[in-house]
Amino acid sequence: MKPDTYFDNPVHPVSLKLWPRLNGEKLRAWDGADLLLLEHIAEQDASTEQDAADQPATLVLNDPNGALTLPLLAAGVKVHASGDSWLAQKALLTNAEDNDLATDTLSWSWPDEEVAQPIARVLIRLPKSLSLFESQLATIAGTLPEGTQVIVSSMDKHTPPSVMKILEKYFLSVEHGLGRRKAHLYFAQLGHQTAQQRTAPAVFAIPALQGKEICAQPGTFSGDKLDIGARFFSEHVPSDVAGNIADLGCGNGVIGLVALDRNPEASVWFCDESAQAVSSAKTNTAALYPKRECSFHHGNGLDGLAETFSLILLNPPFHRGHAVDEGVSSMLFKHARRHLNSDGELYVIGNRHLKYNLPLRKLFGSVREVAANDKFTIWAAKF
């Protein structure tokens, strides 16, 4: 069954789709937390007589498909959007085009970029990563003026108990608003207080790199420790590979770094849709292998690259946001097939229950099990 794409909301109805646009899409591009926040904004804006065009911009954070940004834009509100996800930015711009919305009053920044215009209020969709959330709050508290209103929206089932304490760490006035649509709003206001430091990158050791330490920026997959799947994968990265190697979905870059360590003749590409992940990989390669040839791709999988690869290393996601969805992994398998050398090999790790060997066998002539433990299986596929 196809999802509904018409998002009826009190600010301005729009049509929304997820990005990437996958065949057989079952997920909707908004939820109750988006609608609840827009209902509040509609009530708030109806009570003011100022022209939206004369107001400073609304800052919107972590809007995965434009469900908050585009209704505001369609209603004449200036919007500055910001987030970590390349896919979110692509979804936003593509949905704006589909709705015939001009984007001259829309601007964008990545987490490490400053917001260059006055901000009237801040709307935040609570991200999955609390470290990214804290980093964003610290930036807001340290740069925006006193009195700026901050509203956080989240689905109840995805809201950790610590949200109020995190907000109280950065703002003086914090209120837990009434909830409906299985979602809640949280209200905060900037006041006189000492600005908090931004969340520092996590640092931890990698056994497969002889205990060398790497860092991970806030919001990067695996947080402040080495992911157990990455630890197992790192033990089985091939050696004696020449040519290009892709660390697809690189996160902090740990698997690509192991590939660099074991393959001195190879050039490694670090690819991820997360800006914080690509930043982490750049920092780690510069610190550990400053003389090696490395490249970085911030985008959707391998889309936009002309290169082919002798080895592709992939730990695919099986979620889109909070929803379980294997569509992204299937898409990345197809990316790998298009970009693999005729004699190259794709290494894939996944939770044992995912049975990635089945979709891989539809795309590749040979699929073999490289290693397995009680949690993960590593598969190798080639033509």
XYZ file of C-alpha atoms in Angstrom:
383
model
C 0.000 0.000 0.000
C 1.367 3.398 -0.995
C 1.661 6.055 1.728
C -0.453 9.202 1.708
C 1.593 12.132 0.329
C -0.862 14.983 1.053
C 0.027 16.593 4.374
C -3.023 18.538 5.534
C -1.987 20.946 8.284
C -3.261 24.314 9.581
C -0.249 26.360 8.410
C -0.358 25.363 4.726
C -1.093 21.955 3.133
C 1.744 20.473 1.089
C 2.615 17.255 -0.719
C 5.534 15.359 0.834
C 7.615 12.320 -0.080
C 10.685 10.746 1.474
C 14.089 10.805 -0.163
C 15.464 8.611 -1.616
C 12.281 7.758 -3.466
C 12.168 3.995 -3.374
C 9.905 1.622 -5.253
C 7.130 0.267 -3.052
C 7.535 3.038 -0.465
C 5.410 2.341 2.626
C 6.480 5.153 4.955
C 4.812 8.549 5.291
C 6.937 11.714 5.233
C 5.482 13.256 8.434
C 4.062 12.202 11.790
C 2.026 13.441 14.727
C 4.913 15.466 16.145
C 5.107 17.520 12.937
C 1.360 18.140 12.925
C 1.256 19.012 16.633
C 3.997 21.614 16.239
C 2.350 23.174 13.175
C -0.979 23.347 15.037
C 0.753 25.292 17.789
C 2.494 27.594 15.301
C -0.796 28.283 13.511
C -2.407 29.300 16.814
C 0.615 31.377 17.801
C 0.862 33.214 14.479
C -2.890 33.845 14.318
C -2.614 35.818 17.560
C -0.013 38.234 16.114
C -0.745 40.944 13.592
C 2.765 41.292 12.136
C 3.333 40.380 8.516
C 5.359 37.150 8.279
C 7.469 38.702 5.498
C 8.658 41.415 7.932
C 9.659 38.914 10.633
C 13.139 37.450 11.127
C 13.574 33.867 9.987
C 12.332 30.792 11.814
C 15.185 28.343 12.461
C 14.102 24.725 11.842
C 16.386 21.888 12.973
C 16.309 18.200 12.005
C 13.349 18.345 9.615
C 13.818 15.062 7.693
C 11.457 15.694 4.766
C 10.384 19.325 4.995
C 7.179 18.695 6.962
C 7.847 21.758 9.140
C 9.818 23.910 6.727
C 7.627 23.750 3.630
C 4.256 24.675 5.208
C 5.959 27.698 6.798
C 7.614 28.612 3.518
C 4.303 28.276 1.664
C 2.695 30.578 4.265
C 5.273 33.295 3.545
C 7.535 32.684 6.562
C 11.295 33.048 6.103
C 13.000 29.805 7.107
C 16.576 28.841 7.868
C 16.824 25.048 7.994
C 19.745 23.163 9.471
C 20.650 19.535 10.070
C 23.160 16.757 9.689
C 21.497 14.764 6.901
C 22.204 15.172 3.187
C 19.065 13.143 2.510
C 17.000 15.601 4.562
C 18.313 18.541 2.566
C 17.630 16.702 -0.706
C 14.107 15.761 0.421
C 13.443 19.372 1.416
C 14.553 20.833 -1.919
C 12.859 18.139 -4.004
C 9.571 18.501 -2.133
C 9.787 22.297 -2.487
C 10.123 21.846 -6.242
C 7.206 19.381 -6.334
C 5.027 21.957 -4.552
C 6.158 24.787 -6.867
C 7.534 26.686 -3.891
C 10.116 29.404 -4.444
C 13.130 28.965 -2.168
C 14.463 32.541 -2.200
C 13.436 32.933 1.470
C 14.878 29.540 2.440
C 18.477 29.028 3.566
C 20.402 26.010 4.886
C 23.406 25.300 7.095
C 25.247 22.181 8.251
C 26.029 21.640 11.959
C 29.482 23.251 11.730
C 28.204 26.351 9.893
C 26.894 29.505 11.523
C 23.395 30.847 11.013
C 24.015 34.137 9.252
C 20.634 35.866 9.702
C 18.423 37.073 12.581
C 16.227 34.347 14.084
C 12.761 34.934 15.550
C 12.195 31.442 16.977
C 13.633 27.917 16.848
C 11.668 24.766 15.975
C 13.420 21.451 16.659
C 12.443 17.905 15.776
C 14.164 15.799 18.427
C 16.883 13.800 16.616
C 17.706 10.162 17.367
C 21.127 11.236 18.611
C 21.042 13.062 21.944
C 24.663 14.122 21.463
C 23.661 15.959 18.274
C 20.700 17.477 20.154
C 22.981 18.755 22.930
C 25.443 20.160 20.435
C 22.649 22.044 18.668
C 21.278 23.395 21.960
C 24.730 24.612 22.996
C 25.096 26.448 19.689
C 21.664 28.058 20.088
C 22.355 29.063 23.692
C 25.716 30.529 22.735
C 24.677 32.512 19.648
C 21.014 33.564 19.720
C 19.755 36.539 21.751
C 17.977 36.475 25.083
C 14.250 35.869 24.787
C 14.426 33.648 21.702
C 11.702 30.999 21.884
C 12.680 27.353 21.364
C 10.081 24.632 20.742
C 10.997 20.941 20.587
C 8.625 18.356 19.148
C 8.881 14.589 19.522
C 6.789 11.443 19.286
C 6.257 10.033 22.777
C 7.563 6.561 21.920
C 10.859 8.064 20.727
C 11.352 10.539 23.590
C 13.902 9.561 26.273
C 13.200 10.644 29.879
C 16.299 12.867 29.865
C 14.932 15.465 27.399
C 13.775 17.902 30.097
C 17.092 17.681 31.962
C 19.016 18.293 28.743
C 16.913 21.372 27.956
C 17.322 22.690 31.498
C 21.079 22.412 31.091
C 21.021 25.038 28.337
C 17.944 27.204 29.022
C 16.564 28.945 32.099
C 12.879 28.614 31.254
C 11.718 25.114 30.253
C 8.150 23.802 30.112
C 6.733 20.384 29.231
C 3.683 21.210 27.115
C 0.466 19.280 26.807
C 0.557 16.394 24.374
C -1.719 14.928 21.770
C -1.344 12.862 18.595
C 0.983 10.613 20.638
C 3.467 13.489 20.694
C 4.566 16.304 23.010
C 5.976 19.798 22.704
C 8.699 21.215 24.941
C 9.040 24.990 25.343
C 12.189 26.852 26.314
C 13.409 30.435 26.249
C 16.881 31.880 26.224
C 17.764 33.940 29.290
C 20.786 35.209 31.200
C 23.099 32.288 31.808
C 26.605 31.162 31.035
C 26.850 29.692 27.549
C 27.555 25.967 27.596
C 30.403 24.467 25.622
C 29.438 22.510 22.511
C 29.549 18.740 22.941
C 33.114 17.611 22.330
C 33.850 14.774 19.901
C 33.972 11.351 21.547
C 37.397 9.674 21.540
C 37.980 5.912 21.812
C 40.565 3.275 20.883
C 40.336 0.832 17.950
C 41.846 -2.633 18.609
C 42.218 -3.374 14.863
C 44.394 -0.229 14.580
C 46.759 -1.327 17.326
C 44.853 0.695 19.896
C 45.041 4.003 18.033
C 42.333 6.463 19.002
C 39.733 8.011 16.717
C 37.068 10.636 17.309
C 33.364 10.854 16.483
C 31.506 14.159 16.170
C 28.129 14.492 17.964
C 25.443 12.643 16.045
C 27.786 10.177 14.364
C 26.654 6.545 14.349
C 27.822 4.515 17.385
C 28.130 7.582 19.594
C 30.960 7.567 22.113
C 32.207 4.003 21.689
C 33.221 1.453 19.086
C 30.103 -0.239 17.717
C 30.170 -4.008 18.280
C 29.323 -4.644 14.637
C 32.141 -2.373 13.505
C 34.517 -4.175 15.875
C 33.625 -7.528 14.307
C 33.734 -6.119 10.761
C 37.156 -4.562 11.382
C 38.581 -8.003 12.177
C 37.718 -9.218 8.660
C 38.627 -6.303 6.375
C 40.662 -7.794 3.468
C 44.313 -6.964 2.847
C 46.418 -6.803 -0.348
C 43.794 -4.808 -2.237
C 44.964 -2.282 -4.839
C 42.971 0.507 -6.466
C 39.934 2.210 -4.940
C 38.213 1.041 -1.752
C 34.881 2.507 -0.588
C 33.816 2.694 3.040
C 30.109 3.059 2.224
C 28.161 4.484 5.152
C 31.478 5.296 6.806
C 30.284 6.775 10.103
C 33.395 7.799 12.027
C 35.510 6.086 9.356
C 36.751 3.153 11.426
C 36.318 0.498 8.698
C 37.941 2.682 6.038
C 40.822 3.404 8.408
C 41.389 -0.317 8.902
C 41.303 -0.699 5.110
C 43.951 2.028 4.825
C 46.083 0.273 7.417
C 45.893 -3.124 5.694
C 46.113 -1.972 2.073
C 49.056 0.414 1.579
C 48.555 0.585 -2.206
C 44.877 1.479 -2.033
C 43.017 4.791 -2.126
C 40.024 4.889 0.222
C 36.769 6.775 -0.289
C 34.730 7.607 2.828
C 31.032 7.979 1.936
C 28.117 8.969 4.164
C 24.934 11.038 4.122
C 25.749 12.462 7.566
C 27.794 15.677 7.601
C 29.074 14.861 11.094
C 30.208 11.422 9.918
C 32.161 12.810 6.978
C 33.711 15.443 9.256
C 34.759 12.706 11.717
C 36.282 10.592 8.941
C 38.243 13.594 7.625
C 39.601 14.367 11.089
C 40.597 10.754 11.739
C 42.335 10.153 8.414
C 44.267 13.427 8.741
C 45.394 12.459 12.240
C 46.316 8.814 11.594
C 47.212 8.643 7.889
C 48.086 12.182 6.764
C 50.130 11.015 3.753
C 47.610 8.534 2.354
C 45.310 9.255 -0.573
C 41.737 9.591 0.703
C 38.539 11.089 -0.683
C 35.247 12.019 0.969
C 31.728 11.907 -0.450
C 28.788 13.524 1.357
C 25.676 12.289 -0.397
C 23.299 9.425 -1.050
C 25.387 6.259 -1.123
C 27.613 6.265 -4.217
C 25.313 8.469 -6.300
C 27.246 11.172 -8.122
C 30.547 9.263 -8.202
C 32.175 8.152 -11.461
C 34.733 5.929 -9.720
C 34.664 2.141 -9.621
C 36.027 0.142 -6.714
C 38.051 -2.984 -6.107
C 36.478 -3.353 -2.667
C 33.330 -1.881 -1.129
C 32.787 -2.213 2.619
C 29.209 -1.733 3.803
C 27.327 -1.886 7.090
C 23.896 -0.887 5.754
C 21.193 0.745 7.878
C 17.925 -1.124 8.270
C 16.035 1.891 9.622
C 14.803 5.123 8.085
C 14.562 7.413 11.046
C 12.952 5.253 13.733
C 11.101 2.962 11.308
C 12.442 -0.462 10.335
C 12.948 -0.409 6.557
C 15.255 -2.552 4.429
C 14.673 -0.420 1.333
C 17.841 1.620 1.933
C 20.039 -1.484 2.188
C 18.587 -2.792 -1.098
C 19.342 0.548 -2.731
C 22.956 0.510 -1.477
C 23.453 -3.038 -2.778
C 22.459 -1.743 -6.223
C 24.832 1.213 -5.861
C 27.623 -1.233 -5.069
C 26.796 -3.381 -8.074
C 27.031 -0.341 -10.387
C 30.340 0.827 -8.954
C 32.171 -2.466 -8.405
C 35.040 -3.465 -10.704
C 34.468 -6.637 -12.732
C 36.851 -8.481 -10.405
C 35.949 -6.476 -7.290
C 34.170 -7.599 -4.132
C 31.484 -6.209 -1.864
C 31.731 -6.977 1.860
C 28.462 -6.572 3.822
C 27.886 -7.010 7.545
C 24.440 -7.321 9.070
C 22.555 -8.655 12.057
C 22.137 -12.395 11.593
C 18.358 -12.230 11.271
C 18.545 -9.885 8.256
C 19.705 -12.602 5.791
C 21.413 -10.166 3.411
C 22.656 -13.107 1.352
C 19.188 -13.437 -0.209
C 18.940 -9.974 -1.852
C 22.657 -10.092 -2.671
C 22.210 -13.300 -4.666
C 19.699 -11.489 -6.898
C 22.398 -8.990 -7.886
C 25.678 -10.938 -7.814
C 26.849 -14.234 -9.232
C 28.740 -15.315 -6.123
C 27.840 -14.731 -2.472
C 29.797 -16.388 0.329
C 29.850 -16.179 4.106
C 33.110 -14.642 5.335
C 32.522 -14.888 9.079
C 29.741 -15.026 11.660
C 29.260 -14.806 15.395
C 26.167 -14.932 17.582
C 25.062 -11.442 16.470
C 26.440 -10.695 12.994
C 27.211 -12.265 9.633
C 29.653 -10.910 7.051
C 28.931 -11.688 3.410
C 31.182 -11.216 0.363
C 29.574 -10.754 -3.061
C 31.128 -10.497 -6.514
C 30.170 -10.917 -10.171
